[in-house]
Amino acid sequence: MSAEILVREFTVLTIFPQMFPGPLGFGVVGRAFADERLVLDVRDLRAWADPPHRQVDDETFGGGAGMVLKPEPLFRAVEAIRAETPPRSLHVVLLDPGGRRFDQAAARELAGYERLVLICGRYEGVDERVRRRLVDEELSIGDYVLCGGELAAMVVVEATARLAPGVVGRAESVAEESFEASLLDHPHYTRPAEFAGLEVPEVLRSGHHEQIESWRRQAALDRTRRQRPDLLARAVTEDDARKGENR
Ligand code: 9D3
């Protein structure tokens, strides 16, 4: 069984607040923020840096190239956020290339908190005290190098926000999604029945619901075997595990 979904508010700490809402202003998630069913609260980290220069970064102790995000602005920001939050469930996430890989299971876990604070790293990273004292969890969105945590935060917000009740319509229901079923989706066709020299498979136009289901299952398996054999290994394991439960 999946856990209860409580998520309502996303607070983003960044030195580039102008990057938001960006893509989060569009589609079903953009609508949820516009209607205030969800809240996207983007804060400029510089607001908590010392005047007059409001410097958020500094050189790394021990030497080496690159700058590090200073701890004080981040500590002040998170303290302020905690103080304004009634004692409900708050979870502080650092987007960092060294974090645990973000996936659909992680999105479900995050959706179980009422308020998420997403800290966007920049430069070479953040002062280690931030990780040790401020952050509940570090997440990466994959093994490639970005220039900072902002795009990663957007990915995490979108994937988590769409799990909130009513964000995604019934037609595109989140319940039976391919990654959670560990199989890729089967092919989809719409009109016209013949296009670019390719015909829609006859079975899909036949109206035989059982045959359609069986064709889709096979097509999903074929596609998964070709594109994501790693998923198929997991699906088989889960299938075996379920059979094992009945013994
Ligand atoms: C040579 C060490 N680099 C770590 C791989 C330094 C470094 C590179 C890129 C430090 C920070 C960054 C900026 N990236 C992020 O802040 C980031 C990120 C990413 O680069 N890839 C995937 N997920 C994420 S989440 C945050």
PDB file of C-alpha atoms in Angstrom, residues 80-245:
ATOM      1  CA  ALA A  80      13.105  31.371   9.446  1.00  0.00           C
ATOM      2  CA  ILE A  81      11.118  28.788   7.492  1.00  0.00           C
ATOM      3  CA  ARG A  82      10.893  26.488  10.520  1.00  0.00           C
ATOM      4  CA  ALA A  83       9.746  29.399  12.704  1.00  0.00           C
ATOM      5  CA  GLU A  84       6.914  30.302  10.328  1.00  0.00           C
ATOM      6  CA  THR A  85       5.812  26.697   9.908  1.00  0.00           C
ATOM      7  CA  PRO A  86       3.410  25.284  12.464  1.00  0.00           C
ATOM      8  CA  PRO A  87       4.854  22.073  13.868  1.00  0.00           C
ATOM      9  CA  ARG A  88       3.705  19.972  10.976  1.00  0.00           C
ATOM     10  CA  SER A  89       5.770  17.753   8.775  1.00  0.00           C
ATOM     11  CA  LEU A  90       8.658  19.601   7.188  1.00  0.00           C
ATOM     12  CA  HIS A  91      11.409  17.909   5.222  1.00  0.00           C
ATOM     13  CA  VAL A  92      14.620  19.591   4.074  1.00  0.00           C
ATOM     14  CA  VAL A  93      16.166  18.327   0.845  1.00  0.00           C
ATOM     15  CA  LEU A  94      19.508  19.334  -0.650  1.00  0.00           C
ATOM     16  CA  LEU A  95      19.824  18.907  -4.414  1.00  0.00           C
ATOM     17  CA  ASP A  96      23.353  17.679  -4.882  1.00  0.00           C
ATOM     18  CA  PRO A  97      25.120  15.511  -7.468  1.00  0.00           C
ATOM     19  CA  GLY A  98      26.278  13.240  -4.631  1.00  0.00           C
ATOM     20  CA  GLY A  99      22.747  12.613  -3.341  1.00  0.00           C
ATOM     21  CA  ARG A 100      20.608   9.504  -3.534  1.00  0.00           C
ATOM     22  CA  ARG A 101      19.126   9.039  -7.014  1.00  0.00           C
ATOM     23  CA  PHE A 102      15.661  10.577  -7.265  1.00  0.00           C
ATOM     24  CA  ASP A 103      13.054   8.182  -8.664  1.00  0.00           C
ATOM     25  CA  GLN A 104       9.301   7.564  -8.513  1.00  0.00           C
ATOM     26  CA  ALA A 105       9.569   5.857  -5.113  1.00  0.00           C
ATOM     27  CA  ALA A 106      11.417   8.907  -3.762  1.00  0.00           C
ATOM     28  CA  ALA A 107       8.689  11.178  -5.189  1.00  0.00           C
ATOM     29  CA  ARG A 108       6.067   9.144  -3.293  1.00  0.00           C
ATOM     30  CA  GLU A 109       8.058   9.439  -0.083  1.00  0.00           C
ATOM     31  CA  LEU A 110       8.441  13.210  -0.476  1.00  0.00           C
ATOM     32  CA  ALA A 111       4.699  13.544  -1.136  1.00  0.00           C
ATOM     33  CA  GLY A 112       4.163  12.267   2.417  1.00  0.00           C
ATOM     34  CA  TYR A 113       5.461  15.534   3.915  1.00  0.00           C
ATOM     35  CA  GLU A 114       3.287  18.641   4.121  1.00  0.00           C
ATOM     36  CA  ARG A 115       6.062  21.109   3.388  1.00  0.00           C
ATOM     37  CA  LEU A 116       9.264  20.456   1.467  1.00  0.00           C
ATOM     38  CA  VAL A 117      12.247  22.778   1.568  1.00  0.00           C
ATOM     39  CA  LEU A 118      14.483  22.354  -1.463  1.00  0.00           C
ATOM     40  CA  ILE A 119      17.975  23.795  -1.228  1.00  0.00           C
ATOM     41  CA  CYS A 120      19.598  24.371  -4.615  1.00  0.00           C
ATOM     42  CA  GLY A 121      23.342  23.914  -4.500  1.00  0.00           C
ATOM     43  CA  ARG A 122      25.607  26.021  -6.729  1.00  0.00           C
ATOM     44  CA  TYR A 123      29.337  26.306  -7.383  1.00  0.00           C
ATOM     45  CA  GLU A 124      31.252  23.285  -6.043  1.00  0.00           C
ATOM     46  CA  GLY A 125      28.567  22.646  -3.440  1.00  0.00           C
ATOM     47  CA  VAL A 126      27.568  23.681   0.082  1.00  0.00           C
ATOM     48  CA  ASP A 127      29.522  23.905   3.324  1.00  0.00           C
ATOM     49  CA  GLU A 128      29.549  20.467   4.972  1.00  0.00           C
ATOM     50  CA  ARG A 129      27.832  21.852   8.118  1.00  0.00           C
ATOM     51  CA  VAL A 130      24.709  22.421   5.996  1.00  0.00           C
ATOM     52  CA  ARG A 131      24.549  18.725   5.141  1.00  0.00           C
ATOM     53  CA  ARG A 132      25.295  17.681   8.706  1.00  0.00           C
ATOM     54  CA  ARG A 133      22.891  19.946  10.574  1.00  0.00           C
ATOM     55  CA  LEU A 134      20.256  21.296   8.222  1.00  0.00           C
ATOM     56  CA  VAL A 135      19.478  18.708   5.619  1.00  0.00           C
ATOM     57  CA  ASP A 136      17.310  15.626   6.096  1.00  0.00           C
ATOM     58  CA  GLU A 137      18.123  14.118   2.725  1.00  0.00           C
ATOM     59  CA  GLU A 138      20.315  14.706  -0.357  1.00  0.00           C
ATOM     60  CA  LEU A 139      18.953  13.956  -3.807  1.00  0.00           C
ATOM     61  CA  SER A 140      20.473  13.835  -7.298  1.00  0.00           C
ATOM     62  CA  ILE A 141      18.345  13.507 -10.437  1.00  0.00           C
ATOM     63  CA  GLY A 142      20.902  11.424 -12.330  1.00  0.00           C
ATOM     64  CA  ASP A 143      24.495  10.852 -13.296  1.00  0.00           C
ATOM     65  CA  TYR A 144      25.273  13.890 -15.399  1.00  0.00           C
ATOM     66  CA  VAL A 145      26.687  17.261 -14.435  1.00  0.00           C
ATOM     67  CA  LEU A 146      24.378  20.275 -14.162  1.00  0.00           C
ATOM     68  CA  CYS A 147      25.432  23.773 -13.155  1.00  0.00           C
ATOM     69  CA  GLY A 148      23.359  23.845  -9.984  1.00  0.00           C
ATOM     70  CA  GLY A 149      20.390  22.381  -8.161  1.00  0.00           C
ATOM     71  CA  GLU A 150      17.645  24.551  -9.691  1.00  0.00           C
ATOM     72  CA  LEU A 151      16.681  22.344 -12.635  1.00  0.00           C
ATOM     73  CA  ALA A 152      16.884  19.321 -10.351  1.00  0.00           C
ATOM     74  CA  ALA A 153      14.577  21.049  -7.836  1.00  0.00           C
ATOM     75  CA  MET A 154      12.075  21.688 -10.642  1.00  0.00           C
ATOM     76  CA  VAL A 155      12.133  18.015 -11.575  1.00  0.00           C
ATOM     77  CA  VAL A 156      11.573  16.997  -7.954  1.00  0.00           C
ATOM     78  CA  VAL A 157       8.763  19.549  -7.485  1.00  0.00           C
ATOM     79  CA  GLU A 158       6.933  18.509 -10.656  1.00  0.00           C
ATOM     80  CA  ALA A 159       7.193  14.768  -9.978  1.00  0.00           C
ATOM     81  CA  THR A 160       6.038  15.229  -6.369  1.00  0.00           C
ATOM     82  CA  ALA A 161       3.357  17.880  -6.959  1.00  0.00           C
ATOM     83  CA  ARG A 162       1.517  15.815  -9.560  1.00  0.00           C
ATOM     84  CA  LEU A 163       0.952  13.110  -6.935  1.00  0.00           C
ATOM     85  CA  ALA A 164      -1.173  15.500  -4.836  1.00  0.00           C
ATOM     86  CA  PRO A 165      -4.903  14.743  -5.035  1.00  0.00           C
ATOM     87  CA  GLY A 166      -6.646  16.419  -7.964  1.00  0.00           C
ATOM     88  CA  VAL A 167      -3.521  17.675  -9.754  1.00  0.00           C
ATOM     89  CA  VAL A 168      -3.623  15.022 -12.470  1.00  0.00           C
ATOM     90  CA  GLY A 169      -7.075  14.303 -13.924  1.00  0.00           C
ATOM     91  CA  ARG A 170      -8.742  10.905 -13.718  1.00  0.00           C
ATOM     92  CA  ALA A 171      -8.067  10.197 -17.411  1.00  0.00           C
ATOM     93  CA  GLU A 172      -4.297  10.295 -16.871  1.00  0.00           C
ATOM     94  CA  SER A 173      -4.625   8.653 -13.443  1.00  0.00           C
ATOM     95  CA  VAL A 174      -1.388   8.384 -11.450  1.00  0.00           C
ATOM     96  CA  ALA A 175      -2.505   5.033 -10.029  1.00  0.00           C
ATOM     97  CA  GLU A 176      -1.460   2.729 -12.890  1.00  0.00           C
ATOM     98  CA  GLU A 177       1.753   4.295 -14.118  1.00  0.00           C
ATOM     99  CA  SER A 178       4.364   2.383 -16.032  1.00  0.00           C
ATOM    100  CA  PHE A 179       7.320   3.058 -13.753  1.00  0.00           C
ATOM    101  CA  GLU A 180       5.328   1.862 -10.771  1.00  0.00           C
ATOM    102  CA  ALA A 181       4.256  -1.216 -12.688  1.00  0.00           C
ATOM    103  CA  SER A 182       7.956  -1.614 -13.685  1.00  0.00           C
ATOM    104  CA  LEU A 183       7.096  -1.828 -17.379  1.00  0.00           C
ATOM    105  CA  LEU A 184       7.253   0.814 -20.089  1.00  0.00           C
ATOM    106  CA  ASP A 185       4.004   1.926 -21.638  1.00  0.00           C
ATOM    107  CA  HIS A 186       2.656   0.142 -24.720  1.00  0.00           C
ATOM    108  CA  PRO A 187       2.475   2.082 -28.017  1.00  0.00           C
ATOM    109  CA  HIS A 188      -0.422   4.476 -28.533  1.00  0.00           C
ATOM    110  CA  TYR A 189      -2.069   5.407 -31.804  1.00  0.00           C
ATOM    111  CA  THR A 190      -4.643   7.986 -32.762  1.00  0.00           C
ATOM    112  CA  ARG A 191      -6.228   8.915 -36.085  1.00  0.00           C
ATOM    113  CA  PRO A 192      -5.556   8.638 -38.956  1.00  0.00           C
ATOM    114  CA  ALA A 193      -5.529   4.840 -39.238  1.00  0.00           C
ATOM    115  CA  GLU A 194      -2.760   5.044 -41.836  1.00  0.00           C
ATOM    116  CA  PHE A 195       0.002   7.649 -41.702  1.00  0.00           C
ATOM    117  CA  ALA A 196       3.592   7.988 -42.890  1.00  0.00           C
ATOM    118  CA  GLY A 197       3.281   4.580 -44.494  1.00  0.00           C
ATOM    119  CA  LEU A 198       2.410   2.930 -41.162  1.00  0.00           C
ATOM    120  CA  GLU A 199      -0.926   1.380 -40.259  1.00  0.00           C
ATOM    121  CA  VAL A 200      -2.443   1.206 -36.810  1.00  0.00           C
ATOM    122  CA  PRO A 201      -2.315  -2.472 -35.788  1.00  0.00           C
ATOM    123  CA  GLU A 202      -5.564  -4.182 -36.753  1.00  0.00           C
ATOM    124  CA  VAL A 203      -6.188  -5.558 -33.261  1.00  0.00           C
ATOM    125  CA  LEU A 204      -6.458  -2.024 -31.783  1.00  0.00           C
ATOM    126  CA  ARG A 205      -9.339  -1.284 -34.183  1.00  0.00           C
ATOM    127  CA  SER A 206     -11.042  -4.629 -33.619  1.00  0.00           C
ATOM    128  CA  GLY A 207     -12.967  -3.808 -30.453  1.00  0.00           C
ATOM    129  CA  HIS A 208     -11.859  -7.130 -28.861  1.00  0.00           C
ATOM    130  CA  HIS A 209     -10.918  -5.868 -25.431  1.00  0.00           C
ATOM    131  CA  GLU A 210      -9.208  -9.064 -24.283  1.00  0.00           C
ATOM    132  CA  GLN A 211      -7.088  -9.257 -27.441  1.00  0.00           C
ATOM    133  CA  ILE A 212      -6.256  -5.566 -27.122  1.00  0.00           C
ATOM    134  CA  GLU A 213      -5.133  -6.062 -23.510  1.00  0.00           C
ATOM    135  CA  SER A 214      -2.981  -9.019 -24.470  1.00  0.00           C
ATOM    136  CA  TRP A 215      -1.429  -7.127 -27.437  1.00  0.00           C
ATOM    137  CA  ARG A 216      -0.642  -4.166 -25.172  1.00  0.00           C
ATOM    138  CA  ARG A 217       0.950  -6.343 -22.505  1.00  0.00           C
ATOM    139  CA  GLN A 218       3.160  -8.045 -25.102  1.00  0.00           C
ATOM    140  CA  ALA A 219       4.093  -4.741 -26.748  1.00  0.00           C
ATOM    141  CA  ALA A 220       4.984  -3.261 -23.355  1.00  0.00           C
ATOM    142  CA  LEU A 221       7.177  -6.267 -22.568  1.00  0.00           C
ATOM    143  CA  ASP A 222       8.918  -6.071 -25.970  1.00  0.00           C
ATOM    144  CA  ARG A 223       9.543  -2.367 -25.616  1.00  0.00           C
ATOM    145  CA  THR A 224      10.855  -2.772 -22.082  1.00  0.00           C
ATOM    146  CA  ARG A 225      13.171  -5.619 -23.084  1.00  0.00           C
ATOM    147  CA  ARG A 226      14.593  -3.441 -25.872  1.00  0.00           C
ATOM    148  CA  GLN A 227      14.867  -0.085 -24.074  1.00  0.00           C
ATOM    149  CA  ARG A 228      15.060  -0.851 -20.354  1.00  0.00           C
ATOM    150  CA  PRO A 229      16.027  -4.445 -19.579  1.00  0.00           C
ATOM    151  CA  ASP A 230      16.942  -3.265 -16.066  1.00  0.00           C
ATOM    152  CA  LEU A 231      13.245  -2.530 -15.416  1.00  0.00           C
ATOM    153  CA  LEU A 232      12.229  -5.934 -16.699  1.00  0.00           C
ATOM    154  CA  ALA A 233      14.609  -7.644 -14.280  1.00  0.00           C
ATOM    155  CA  ARG A 234      12.880  -5.777 -11.467  1.00  0.00           C
ATOM    156  CA  ALA A 235       9.374  -6.578 -12.759  1.00  0.00           C
ATOM    157  CA  VAL A 236      10.172 -10.283 -12.908  1.00  0.00           C
ATOM    158  CA  THR A 237      11.617 -10.173  -9.404  1.00  0.00           C
ATOM    159  CA  GLU A 238       8.497  -8.419  -8.098  1.00  0.00           C
ATOM    160  CA  ASP A 239       6.279 -10.942  -9.849  1.00  0.00           C
ATOM    161  CA  ASP A 240       8.186 -13.804  -8.258  1.00  0.00           C
ATOM    162  CA  ALA A 241       8.024 -12.079  -4.886  1.00  0.00           C
ATOM    163  CA  ARG A 242       4.233 -11.813  -5.141  1.00  0.00           C
ATOM    164  CA  LYS A 243       3.925 -15.479  -6.077  1.00  0.00           C
ATOM    165  CA  GLY A 244       6.183 -16.293  -3.127  1.00  0.00           C
ATOM    166  CA  GLU A 245       3.823 -14.487  -0.738  1.00  0.00           C
TER     167      GLU A 245
END
